[in-house]
Amino acid sequence: MEKNQEPIQQLNEIRSLMERSSRFISLSGLSGVSAGIIALIGAAAAYFYLDLGWRYTDLDAYSSAINANRFDHAYLFLITDALVVLLLALSAGIYFTTRKARRKGLKVWDHVARRMVINLMIPLITGGLFCIILLYHRLVFLVAPATLIFYGLALINASKYTFHEIRVLGLSEIILGLIASWLVGYGLIFWAVGFGILHIFYGLMMYYRYETSDISGDPKL
Amino acid sequence: MKDIIHNLNKQFESRVRLGIMSVLAANDEMDFNTLKELLDVTDGNLASHLAALEKSGMVEVRKQFIGRKPNTSYLITAYGRSAFREHLEFLARLVKQGKS
């Protein structure tokens, strides 16, 4: 039977095991940064394509777009743009997270990863369906705020199984989404802040906290 | 020093058993294979430690079927949790003593 080490080592090992077994710690901050950059590019694409300008992204612009019969094009473009952003951000996120796991010698798709993804997906899919319903009712101006709110709820739900920063990020997204649904018409700019700037900010914070030094944190993490 | 060591629960002398208790304390329940992966031990080794912990009332075994596959999962008992907490406090005291 292997003998126990020093108390401080024992405590470190207990902490590491408790954390590793209940939280998804392979999530890389760079996933957030890349998702943020991709979101900003996507928002810029929408801005230039729709030729709305930040000041004009209000209800009138949406309705004038409808009246000018440009609506269906704009519609199609926005949906495609959003889906491309989602796909690219997800791929980049998976890439950086897999890389981090491999470097730490951890399995990526383990029981905590599964739990985290399931808990993330419940509010996220609900939000996705809700946005489709909003589009069906032609309530386009509420789509961007709704994506922020549901994404925030999804993050809070998933944060039980990963870093606590994700919870704070989720709260920020919800607050932003609520403001965005109040100040109707600035959807694109709030969306760019929520999915772009916040992702980059929290991604960098997590990257510097957990991935640059092995001294400050638990070396086993 | 001697009497402090005496205080230490015999079950926690083994690194594997302490590892099992750490994982079970942080999770509602845990299946055998995930435990094996987390602790990086062999089937036989893990099984014997789990059996010992079950016998001492620290761990509860739950057997069920997922579809047709039998699935065994392990849970920490209330007694196991309090013993584990005591052991943590004991370790923290040792560390504190070592520092002062």
GROMACS .gro file of C-alpha atoms in nm:
model
  321
    1MET     CA    1   0.000   0.000   0.000
    2GLU     CA    2   0.136   0.335  -0.107
    3LYS     CA    3   0.223   0.549   0.188
    4ASN     CA    4   0.073   0.890   0.233
    5GLN     CA    5   0.282   1.194   0.158
    6GLU     CA    6   0.318   1.518   0.347
    7PRO     CA    7  -0.012   1.676   0.461
    8ILE     CA    8   0.027   1.970   0.225
    9GLN     CA    9   0.077   1.735  -0.072
   10GLN     CA   10  -0.218   1.528   0.040
   11LEU     CA   11  -0.436   1.836   0.054
   12ASN     CA   12  -0.320   1.943  -0.291
   13GLU     CA   13  -0.396   1.604  -0.433
   14ILE     CA   14  -0.742   1.599  -0.274
   15ARG     CA   15  -0.816   1.943  -0.413
   16SER     CA   16  -0.696   1.848  -0.758
   17LEU     CA   17  -0.904   1.528  -0.762
   18MET     CA   18  -1.217   1.700  -0.637
   19GLU     CA   19  -1.179   1.970  -0.900
   20ARG     CA   20  -1.080   1.741  -1.185
   21SER     CA   21  -1.368   1.504  -1.116
   22SER     CA   22  -1.641   1.765  -1.086
   23ARG     CA   23  -1.536   2.052  -1.311
   24PHE     CA   24  -1.437   2.079  -1.674
   25ILE     CA   25  -1.098   2.242  -1.640
   26SER     CA   26  -0.975   2.192  -1.996
   27LEU     CA   27  -1.185   2.483  -2.118
   28SER     CA   28  -0.932   2.720  -2.269
   29GLY     CA   29  -0.946   3.097  -2.240
   30LEU     CA   30  -0.830   3.112  -2.601
   31SER     CA   31  -1.161   2.950  -2.699
   32GLY     CA   32  -1.332   3.262  -2.566
   33VAL     CA   33  -1.087   3.497  -2.737
   34SER     CA   34  -1.129   3.326  -3.076
   35ALA     CA   35  -1.508   3.315  -3.041
   36GLY     CA   36  -1.502   3.687  -2.961
   37ILE     CA   37  -1.292   3.778  -3.265
   38ILE     CA   38  -1.512   3.568  -3.494
   39ALA     CA   39  -1.824   3.731  -3.348
   40LEU     CA   40  -1.682   4.078  -3.410
   41ILE     CA   41  -1.605   3.987  -3.773
   42GLY     CA   42  -1.959   3.851  -3.808
   43ALA     CA   43  -2.108   4.167  -3.659
   44ALA     CA   44  -1.894   4.381  -3.891
   45ALA     CA   45  -2.013   4.175  -4.189
   46ALA     CA   46  -2.376   4.233  -4.092
   47TYR     CA   47  -2.308   4.603  -4.044
   48PHE     CA   48  -2.150   4.649  -4.386
   49TYR     CA   49  -2.387   4.421  -4.573
   50LEU     CA   50  -2.702   4.573  -4.433
   51ASP     CA   51  -2.548   4.917  -4.468
   52LEU     CA   52  -2.741   5.025  -4.163
   53GLY     CA   53  -2.476   5.209  -3.965
   54TRP     CA   54  -2.471   5.195  -3.588
   55ARG     CA   55  -2.702   5.492  -3.555
   56TYR     CA   56  -2.961   5.351  -3.788
   57THR     CA   57  -2.993   5.006  -3.645
   58ASP     CA   58  -3.320   5.105  -3.487
   59LEU     CA   59  -3.674   4.996  -3.551
   60ASP     CA   60  -3.715   5.239  -3.840
   61ALA     CA   61  -3.419   5.091  -4.018
   62TYR     CA   62  -3.561   4.745  -3.978
   63SER     CA   63  -3.900   4.850  -4.102
   64SER     CA   64  -3.759   5.052  -4.388
   65ALA     CA   65  -3.560   4.746  -4.482
   66ILE     CA   66  -3.885   4.552  -4.486
   67ASN     CA   67  -4.061   4.819  -4.689
   68ALA     CA   68  -3.777   4.843  -4.936
   69ASN     CA   69  -3.834   4.474  -4.999
   70ARG     CA   70  -3.477   4.417  -4.893
   71PHE     CA   71  -3.604   4.235  -4.592
   72ASP     CA   72  -3.589   3.880  -4.717
   73HIS     CA   73  -3.234   3.927  -4.835
   74ALA     CA   74  -3.135   4.085  -4.507
   75TYR     CA   75  -3.313   3.807  -4.328
   76LEU     CA   76  -3.129   3.536  -4.514
   77PHE     CA   77  -2.798   3.712  -4.478
   78LEU     CA   78  -2.835   3.759  -4.102
   79ILE     CA   79  -2.929   3.395  -4.045
   80THR     CA   80  -2.641   3.269  -4.260
   81ASP     CA   81  -2.401   3.511  -4.092
   82ALA     CA   82  -2.510   3.399  -3.746
   83LEU     CA   83  -2.481   3.031  -3.832
   84VAL     CA   84  -2.136   3.076  -3.985
   85VAL     CA   85  -2.022   3.267  -3.674
   86LEU     CA   86  -2.162   2.993  -3.450
   87LEU     CA   87  -1.993   2.716  -3.647
   88LEU     CA   88  -1.652   2.888  -3.667
   89ALA     CA   89  -1.659   2.994  -3.301
   90LEU     CA   90  -1.751   2.640  -3.194
   91SER     CA   91  -1.475   2.486  -3.407
   92ALA     CA   92  -1.213   2.727  -3.275
   93GLY     CA   93  -1.336   2.669  -2.921
   94ILE     CA   94  -1.313   2.292  -2.955
   95TYR     CA   95  -0.968   2.325  -3.112
   96PHE     CA   96  -0.817   2.533  -2.830
   97THR     CA   97  -0.986   2.329  -2.557
   98THR     CA   98  -0.867   2.000  -2.707
   99ARG     CA   99  -0.518   2.146  -2.731
  100LYS     CA  100  -0.521   2.250  -2.366
  101ALA     CA  101  -0.647   1.908  -2.255
  102ARG     CA  102  -0.382   1.730  -2.457
  103ARG     CA  103  -0.109   1.947  -2.308
  104LYS     CA  104  -0.227   1.868  -1.958
  105GLY     CA  105  -0.263   1.502  -2.041
  106LEU     CA  106  -0.636   1.502  -1.971
  107LYS     CA  107  -0.919   1.342  -2.163
  108VAL     CA  108  -1.134   1.607  -2.335
  109TRP     CA  109  -1.461   1.424  -2.366
  110ASP     CA  110  -1.502   1.295  -2.011
  111HIS     CA  111  -1.800   1.280  -1.777
  112VAL     CA  112  -1.766   1.646  -1.670
  113ALA     CA  113  -1.745   1.762  -2.030
  114ARG     CA  114  -2.066   1.572  -2.102
  115ARG     CA  115  -2.241   1.721  -1.800
  116MET     CA  116  -2.126   2.071  -1.890
  117VAL     CA  117  -2.238   2.043  -2.253
  118ILE     CA  118  -2.581   1.901  -2.161
  119ASN     CA  119  -2.639   2.182  -1.911
  120LEU     CA  120  -2.522   2.440  -2.163
  121MET     CA  121  -2.745   2.302  -2.436
  122ILE     CA  122  -3.078   2.307  -2.251
  123PRO     CA  123  -3.114   2.689  -2.229
  124LEU     CA  124  -2.919   2.736  -2.554
  125ILE     CA  125  -3.149   2.520  -2.768
  126THR     CA  126  -3.451   2.675  -2.598
  127GLY     CA  127  -3.311   3.016  -2.693
  128GLY     CA  128  -3.244   2.906  -3.050
  129LEU     CA  129  -3.601   2.783  -3.092
  130PHE     CA  130  -3.735   3.099  -2.930
  131CYS     CA  131  -3.536   3.312  -3.178
  132ILE     CA  132  -3.680   3.114  -3.470
  133ILE     CA  133  -4.026   3.186  -3.329
  134LEU     CA  134  -3.938   3.557  -3.301
  135LEU     CA  135  -3.827   3.556  -3.664
  136TYR     CA  136  -4.149   3.381  -3.762
  137HIS     CA  137  -4.343   3.663  -3.596
  138ARG     CA  138  -4.111   3.912  -3.764
  139LEU     CA  139  -3.997   4.049  -3.429
  140VAL     CA  140  -3.645   4.082  -3.563
  141PHE     CA  141  -3.547   4.356  -3.320
  142LEU     CA  142  -3.579   4.115  -3.026
  143VAL     CA  143  -3.358   3.842  -3.173
  144ALA     CA  144  -3.020   3.989  -3.076
  145PRO     CA  145  -3.129   4.061  -2.714
  146ALA     CA  146  -3.285   3.712  -2.690
  147THR     CA  147  -2.963   3.543  -2.804
  148LEU     CA  148  -2.773   3.736  -2.535
  149ILE     CA  149  -3.019   3.648  -2.258
  150PHE     CA  150  -3.047   3.278  -2.340
  151TYR     CA  151  -2.673   3.246  -2.394
  152GLY     CA  152  -2.618   3.406  -2.053
  153LEU     CA  153  -2.860   3.161  -1.891
  154ALA     CA  154  -2.686   2.872  -2.067
  155LEU     CA  155  -2.348   2.987  -1.935
  156ILE     CA  156  -2.477   3.017  -1.580
  157ASN     CA  157  -2.623   2.668  -1.603
  158ALA     CA  158  -2.299   2.523  -1.740
  159SER     CA  159  -2.077   2.713  -1.496
  160LYS     CA  160  -2.154   2.462  -1.220
  161TYR     CA  161  -1.929   2.224  -1.409
  162THR     CA  162  -1.645   2.455  -1.505
  163PHE     CA  163  -1.461   2.773  -1.403
  164HIS     CA  164  -1.656   3.027  -1.198
  165GLU     CA  165  -1.565   3.305  -1.444
  166ILE     CA  166  -1.820   3.152  -1.679
  167ARG     CA  167  -2.092   3.236  -1.428
  168VAL     CA  168  -1.988   3.602  -1.418
  169LEU     CA  169  -1.971   3.608  -1.798
  170GLY     CA  170  -2.323   3.462  -1.807
  171LEU     CA  171  -2.452   3.731  -1.572
  172SER     CA  172  -2.293   4.001  -1.786
  173GLU     CA  173  -2.458   3.860  -2.099
  174ILE     CA  174  -2.799   3.857  -1.931
  175ILE     CA  175  -2.767   4.217  -1.813
  176LEU     CA  176  -2.655   4.324  -2.159
  177GLY     CA  177  -2.945   4.134  -2.316
  178LEU     CA  178  -3.197   4.301  -2.088
  179ILE     CA  179  -3.060   4.647  -2.164
  180ALA     CA  180  -3.060   4.559  -2.535
  181SER     CA  181  -3.425   4.457  -2.525
  182TRP     CA  182  -3.510   4.783  -2.350
  183LEU     CA  183  -3.310   5.009  -2.585
  184VAL     CA  184  -3.461   4.851  -2.890
  185GLY     CA  185  -3.273   4.898  -3.215
  186TYR     CA  186  -2.917   4.879  -3.096
  187GLY     CA  187  -2.924   4.502  -3.128
  188LEU     CA  188  -2.616   4.472  -3.344
  189ILE     CA  189  -2.394   4.683  -3.122
  190PHE     CA  190  -2.505   4.505  -2.803
  191TRP     CA  191  -2.459   4.174  -2.979
  192ALA     CA  192  -2.105   4.275  -3.079
  193VAL     CA  193  -2.025   4.377  -2.722
  194GLY     CA  194  -2.177   4.061  -2.568
  195PHE     CA  195  -2.042   3.800  -2.807
  196GLY     CA  196  -1.730   3.986  -2.915
  197ILE     CA  197  -1.583   4.212  -2.649
  198LEU     CA  198  -1.699   4.014  -2.342
  199HIS     CA  199  -1.571   3.684  -2.486
  200ILE     CA  200  -1.232   3.837  -2.558
  201PHE     CA  201  -1.216   4.004  -2.216
  202TYR     CA  202  -1.312   3.696  -2.012
  203GLY     CA  203  -1.112   3.467  -2.242
  204LEU     CA  204  -0.795   3.667  -2.182
  205MET     CA  205  -0.865   3.680  -1.809
  206MET     CA  206  -0.904   3.301  -1.792
  207TYR     CA  207  -0.602   3.251  -2.014
  208TYR     CA  208  -0.376   3.457  -1.790
  209ARG     CA  209  -0.522   3.308  -1.474
  210TYR     CA  210  -0.505   2.941  -1.562
  211GLU     CA  211  -0.284   2.888  -1.862
  212THR     CA  212   0.022   3.108  -1.844
  213SER     CA  213   0.175   3.008  -1.513
  214ASP     CA  214   0.191   2.672  -1.346
  215ILE     CA  215   0.323   2.823  -1.026
  216SER     CA  216   0.024   3.020  -0.909
  217GLY     CA  217  -0.232   2.744  -0.954
  218ASP     CA  218  -0.225   2.378  -0.879
  219PRO     CA  219   0.044   2.229  -1.101
  220LYS     CA  220  -0.170   1.922  -1.159
  221LEU     CA  221  -0.453   2.124  -1.302
  222MET     CA  222   0.267   1.414   1.751
  223LYS     CA  223   0.206   1.046   1.810
  224ASP     CA  224  -0.149   1.090   1.939
  225ILE     CA  225  -0.236   1.315   1.644
  226ILE     CA  226  -0.138   1.044   1.402
  227HIS     CA  227  -0.340   0.800   1.604
  228ASN     CA  228  -0.635   1.026   1.541
  229LEU     CA  229  -0.607   0.965   1.170
  230ASN     CA  230  -0.877   0.742   1.034
  231LYS     CA  231  -0.722   0.415   0.920
  232GLN     CA  232  -0.919   0.429   0.597
  233PHE     CA  233  -0.739   0.742   0.487
  234GLU     CA  234  -0.392   0.597   0.516
  235SER     CA  235  -0.417   0.463   0.165
  236ARG     CA  236  -0.372   0.710  -0.114
  237VAL     CA  237  -0.621   0.532  -0.337
  238ARG     CA  238  -0.890   0.532  -0.067
  239LEU     CA  239  -0.835   0.900   0.001
  240GLY     CA  240  -0.859   0.956  -0.373
  241ILE     CA  241  -1.188   0.765  -0.394
  242MET     CA  242  -1.330   0.968  -0.105
  243SER     CA  243  -1.217   1.296  -0.267
  244VAL     CA  244  -1.391   1.212  -0.593
  245LEU     CA  245  -1.710   1.091  -0.423
  246ALA     CA  246  -1.720   1.396  -0.197
  247ALA     CA  247  -1.721   1.624  -0.500
  248ASN     CA  248  -1.977   1.427  -0.705
  249ASP     CA  249  -2.328   1.299  -0.640
  250GLU     CA  250  -2.228   0.958  -0.769
  251MET     CA  251  -1.953   0.807  -0.977
  252ASP     CA  252  -1.925   0.495  -1.189
  253PHE     CA  253  -1.646   0.243  -1.163
  254ASN     CA  254  -1.476   0.318  -1.495
  255THR     CA  255  -1.462   0.695  -1.444
  256LEU     CA  256  -1.319   0.639  -1.097
  257LYS     CA  257  -1.058   0.407  -1.244
  258GLU     CA  258  -0.958   0.665  -1.503
  259LEU     CA  259  -0.943   0.950  -1.252
  260LEU     CA  260  -0.731   0.761  -1.005
  261ASP     CA  261  -0.524   0.575  -1.264
  262VAL     CA  262  -0.542   0.237  -1.090
  263THR     CA  263  -0.613  -0.119  -1.200
  264ASP     CA  264  -0.956  -0.286  -1.180
  265GLY     CA  265  -0.856  -0.520  -0.901
  266ASN     CA  266  -0.688  -0.253  -0.696
  267LEU     CA  267  -0.985  -0.018  -0.718
  268ALA     CA  268  -1.236  -0.294  -0.649
  269SER     CA  269  -1.061  -0.403  -0.331
  270HIS     CA  270  -1.033  -0.047  -0.198
  271LEU     CA  271  -1.399   0.017  -0.279
  272ALA     CA  272  -1.499  -0.302  -0.104
  273ALA     CA  273  -1.306  -0.198   0.207
  274LEU     CA  274  -1.467   0.145   0.206
  275GLU     CA  275  -1.811  -0.009   0.159
  276LYS     CA  276  -1.750  -0.246   0.447
  277SER     CA  277  -1.659   0.040   0.678
  278GLY     CA  278  -1.977   0.224   0.581
  279MET     CA  279  -1.816   0.518   0.406
  280VAL     CA  280  -1.927   0.429   0.057
  281GLU     CA  281  -2.257   0.302  -0.076
  282VAL     CA  282  -2.290   0.091  -0.388
  283ARG     CA  283  -2.579   0.135  -0.626
  284LYS     CA  284  -2.633  -0.126  -0.893
  285GLN     CA  285  -2.868  -0.058  -1.179
  286PHE     CA  286  -2.921  -0.139  -1.544
  287ILE     CA  287  -2.879   0.114  -1.821
  288GLY     CA  288  -3.066  -0.062  -2.098
  289ARG     CA  289  -2.926  -0.412  -2.073
  290LYS     CA  290  -2.587  -0.311  -1.940
  291PRO     CA  291  -2.530  -0.341  -1.570
  292ASN     CA  292  -2.397  -0.020  -1.424
  293THR     CA  293  -2.243   0.014  -1.082
  294SER     CA  294  -2.205   0.353  -0.925
  295TYR     CA  295  -2.066   0.461  -0.592
  296LEU     CA  296  -2.190   0.724  -0.349
  297ILE     CA  297  -2.044   0.872  -0.034
  298THR     CA  298  -2.246   0.805   0.281
  299ALA     CA  299  -2.323   1.068   0.544
  300TYR     CA  300  -2.076   0.896   0.774
  301GLY     CA  301  -1.815   0.889   0.497
  302ARG     CA  302  -1.863   1.259   0.432
  303SER     CA  303  -1.818   1.357   0.794
  304ALA     CA  304  -1.512   1.134   0.827
  305PHE     CA  305  -1.367   1.286   0.511
  306ARG     CA  306  -1.433   1.637   0.640
  307GLU     CA  307  -1.268   1.552   0.969
  308HIS     CA  308  -0.967   1.419   0.785
  309LEU     CA  309  -0.941   1.743   0.584
  310GLU     CA  310  -0.956   1.948   0.902
  311PHE     CA  311  -0.693   1.723   1.055
  312LEU     CA  312  -0.462   1.774   0.755
  313ALA     CA  313  -0.518   2.149   0.765
  314ARG     CA  314  -0.423   2.151   1.135
  315LEU     CA  315  -0.105   1.957   1.060
  316VAL     CA  316  -0.010   2.204   0.788
  317LYS     CA  317  -0.078   2.496   1.021
  318GLN     CA  318   0.133   2.340   1.295
  319GLY     CA  319   0.416   2.279   1.052
  320LYS     CA  320   0.415   2.645   0.956
  321SER     CA  321   0.411   2.797   1.303
   0.00000   0.00000   0.00000
